[in-house]
Amino acid sequence: MALLEEWQKVAYNEKTEKSQLQRFWQNYFFLEKGIYEKLLTNPDEKVEGSVKELAEKYQISVMEMTGFLDGINDSLIEPNPIETMEEDTHVSLAFDKVKLYKNMVDAKADWLYDLPMWDDIFDAETKKALYLEQKRSGTVHVGKKVGRNDPCPCGSGKKYKHCCGK
């Protein structure tokens, strides 16, 4: 069984008691924050190796590293093969800084996008702009409703009711 499947069975198990699952995620988020602190301290460092080697480097279990790799995958310059990943699969943690920051905002992970290391990567103005851009990207803007006697928005010159409003 691929590591990702094992991770998902544990992390998203609906049969697990709620308090136990809460403790699991609290612990995971604590470990995740520690890894991001190290990664963001030197954001241009090339971090790669097998899943097992990276788990040892960051002093976490292979399962926890699998969860981390699943979470960061959308922010990587080149995504890892997380669906088929095993302990000896070679992976890279080379991330796109802008994507990572926006994905943290999208995940509402304030404990991650508020890390002080971001201050050395982006100035306050850039962080605010990225934050707002990400928040706005999920907002749906509904245009003004076309009335039946209004000119048709297709540009035909006819009233809406005699054109596209039929």
Short mmCIF file of C-alpha atoms in Angstrom, two decimals:
data_model
loop_
_atom_site.label_atom_id
_atom_site.label_comp_id
_atom_site.label_asym_id
_atom_site.label_seq_id
_atom_site.Cartn_x
_atom_site.Cartn_y
_atom_site.Cartn_z
CA MET A 1 0.00 0.00 0.00
CA ALA A 2 1.33 3.47 -0.90
CA LEU A 3 2.30 5.73 2.00
CA LEU A 4 -0.34 8.31 1.12
CA GLU A 5 -3.15 5.76 1.51
CA GLU A 6 -1.81 4.75 4.93
CA TRP A 7 -1.56 8.42 5.98
CA GLN A 8 -5.13 9.13 4.85
CA LYS A 9 -6.47 6.08 6.72
CA VAL A 10 -5.03 7.42 9.96
CA ALA A 11 -5.53 11.17 9.45
CA TYR A 12 -9.07 11.04 8.10
CA ASN A 13 -10.45 8.01 9.94
CA GLU A 14 -14.06 8.77 10.83
CA LYS A 15 -14.18 5.88 13.30
CA THR A 16 -11.50 7.47 15.50
CA GLU A 17 -12.76 9.24 18.61
CA LYS A 18 -13.03 13.01 18.04
CA SER A 19 -10.71 13.97 20.93
CA GLN A 20 -8.09 11.48 19.77
CA LEU A 21 -8.24 12.85 16.21
CA GLN A 22 -7.95 16.41 17.60
CA ARG A 23 -4.80 15.45 19.51
CA PHE A 24 -3.43 13.78 16.38
CA TRP A 25 -3.91 16.95 14.31
CA GLN A 26 -2.61 19.24 17.07
CA ASN A 27 0.58 17.20 17.23
CA TYR A 28 0.87 17.11 13.44
CA PHE A 29 0.40 20.90 13.11
CA PHE A 30 3.10 21.43 15.74
CA LEU A 31 5.52 19.22 13.78
CA GLU A 32 4.51 20.84 10.48
CA LYS A 33 5.20 24.30 11.89
CA GLY A 34 8.69 23.18 12.97
CA ILE A 35 9.51 21.93 9.46
CA TYR A 36 8.25 25.14 7.85
CA GLU A 37 10.33 27.21 10.29
CA LYS A 38 13.43 25.35 9.11
CA LEU A 39 12.49 25.52 5.42
CA LEU A 40 11.63 29.22 5.50
CA THR A 41 14.82 30.13 7.36
CA ASN A 42 16.73 29.19 4.23
CA PRO A 43 14.07 29.19 1.45
CA ASP A 44 16.51 28.77 -1.44
CA GLU A 45 18.25 25.69 0.00
CA LYS A 46 17.77 22.59 -2.15
CA VAL A 47 16.15 20.05 0.18
CA GLU A 48 15.69 16.60 -1.31
CA GLY A 49 16.15 12.93 -0.57
CA SER A 50 14.06 9.85 0.02
CA VAL A 51 10.92 10.14 2.13
CA LYS A 52 12.69 8.20 4.88
CA GLU A 53 15.80 10.45 4.74
CA LEU A 54 13.71 13.62 5.02
CA ALA A 55 11.72 12.14 7.91
CA GLU A 56 15.03 11.45 9.71
CA LYS A 57 16.36 14.93 8.85
CA TYR A 58 13.31 16.60 10.43
CA GLN A 59 13.07 14.01 13.23
CA ILE A 60 9.55 12.85 12.44
CA SER A 61 8.01 9.54 11.40
CA VAL A 62 7.69 8.50 7.76
CA MET A 63 3.90 8.79 8.15
CA GLU A 64 4.16 12.38 9.39
CA MET A 65 6.54 13.20 6.52
CA THR A 66 3.99 11.70 4.13
CA GLY A 67 1.35 14.07 5.54
CA PHE A 68 3.74 16.99 5.20
CA LEU A 69 4.54 16.07 1.59
CA ASP A 70 0.83 15.78 0.84
CA GLY A 71 0.24 19.25 2.27
CA ILE A 72 3.11 21.02 0.51
CA ASN A 73 2.79 19.25 -2.85
CA ASP A 74 0.60 21.94 -4.49
CA SER A 75 3.19 24.58 -3.55
CA LEU A 76 6.21 22.80 -5.01
CA ILE A 77 7.99 23.93 -8.15
CA GLU A 78 7.76 20.34 -9.38
CA PRO A 79 5.17 18.16 -7.57
CA ASN A 80 6.27 14.87 -6.03
CA PRO A 81 4.61 11.56 -7.00
CA ILE A 82 2.69 11.41 -3.73
CA GLU A 83 0.06 8.94 -4.96
CA THR A 84 2.67 6.20 -5.51
CA MET A 85 5.29 7.31 -2.99
CA GLU A 86 7.13 4.74 -0.85
CA GLU A 87 9.85 5.20 1.82
CA ASP A 88 12.64 5.08 -0.77
CA THR A 89 10.97 7.45 -3.28
CA HIS A 90 13.17 10.46 -4.06
CA VAL A 91 11.32 13.72 -3.31
CA SER A 92 12.14 17.41 -3.35
CA LEU A 93 10.91 20.24 -1.12
CA ALA A 94 11.79 23.02 -3.61
CA PHE A 95 8.79 25.30 -3.19
CA ASP A 96 7.41 28.34 -4.96
CA LYS A 97 7.36 31.02 -2.25
CA VAL A 98 4.32 32.86 -3.60
CA LYS A 99 2.30 29.66 -4.09
CA LEU A 100 3.23 28.41 -0.63
CA TYR A 101 2.20 31.64 1.08
CA LYS A 102 -1.10 31.77 -0.83
CA ASN A 103 -1.84 28.10 -0.12
CA MET A 104 -1.24 28.70 3.59
CA VAL A 105 -3.69 31.63 3.47
CA ASP A 106 -6.20 29.49 1.54
CA ALA A 107 -5.90 26.73 4.16
CA LYS A 108 -6.53 29.34 6.88
CA ALA A 109 -3.27 28.18 8.50
CA ASP A 110 -2.44 31.43 10.30
CA TRP A 111 0.15 29.60 12.44
CA LEU A 112 2.05 29.09 9.16
CA TYR A 113 1.51 32.26 7.13
CA ASP A 114 2.20 34.37 10.24
CA LEU A 115 5.61 32.76 10.84
CA PRO A 116 8.26 35.47 11.36
CA MET A 117 10.47 33.86 8.67
CA TRP A 118 8.12 35.24 6.01
CA ASP A 119 9.32 38.75 6.97
CA ASP A 120 12.74 37.90 5.53
CA ILE A 121 11.16 36.61 2.30
CA PHE A 122 8.47 39.23 1.61
CA ASP A 123 8.07 42.77 2.89
CA ALA A 124 4.86 43.65 4.75
CA GLU A 125 3.29 45.24 1.67
CA THR A 126 3.91 42.15 -0.50
CA LYS A 127 2.54 39.82 2.19
CA LYS A 128 -0.59 41.94 2.49
CA ALA A 129 -1.05 42.02 -1.30
CA LEU A 130 -0.60 38.23 -1.57
CA TYR A 131 -2.99 37.68 1.34
CA LEU A 132 -5.69 39.89 -0.21
CA GLU A 133 -5.18 38.41 -3.67
CA GLN A 134 -5.70 34.90 -2.28
CA LYS A 135 -8.74 35.89 -0.23
CA ARG A 136 -10.33 37.62 -3.24
CA SER A 137 -9.69 34.63 -5.51
CA GLY A 138 -12.38 32.68 -3.66
CA THR A 139 -14.94 35.48 -3.86
CA VAL A 140 -17.65 35.14 -6.49
CA HIS A 141 -18.78 38.42 -8.02
CA VAL A 142 -22.31 38.41 -9.37
CA GLY A 143 -22.91 40.90 -12.17
CA LYS A 144 -25.89 43.20 -12.52
CA LYS A 145 -29.02 41.34 -13.54
CA VAL A 146 -30.25 42.10 -17.05
CA GLY A 147 -33.86 43.32 -17.16
CA ARG A 148 -36.19 42.06 -19.90
CA ASN A 149 -36.43 45.54 -21.50
CA ASP A 150 -32.69 46.27 -21.26
CA PRO A 151 -30.46 46.04 -24.34
CA CYS A 152 -29.19 42.48 -24.81
CA PRO A 153 -25.65 42.00 -23.42
CA CYS A 154 -24.72 39.99 -26.56
CA GLY A 155 -24.49 43.28 -28.49
CA SER A 156 -27.24 42.61 -31.05
CA GLY A 157 -28.96 45.93 -30.31
CA LYS A 158 -32.27 44.17 -29.58
CA LYS A 159 -34.06 44.15 -26.26
CA TYR A 160 -33.09 41.23 -24.04
CA LYS A 161 -36.64 39.82 -24.12
CA HIS A 162 -36.53 39.59 -27.95
CA CYS A 163 -33.02 38.17 -28.14
CA CYS A 164 -31.18 35.98 -25.61
CA GLY A 165 -33.95 36.21 -23.02
CA LYS A 166 -36.32 33.98 -24.98
#
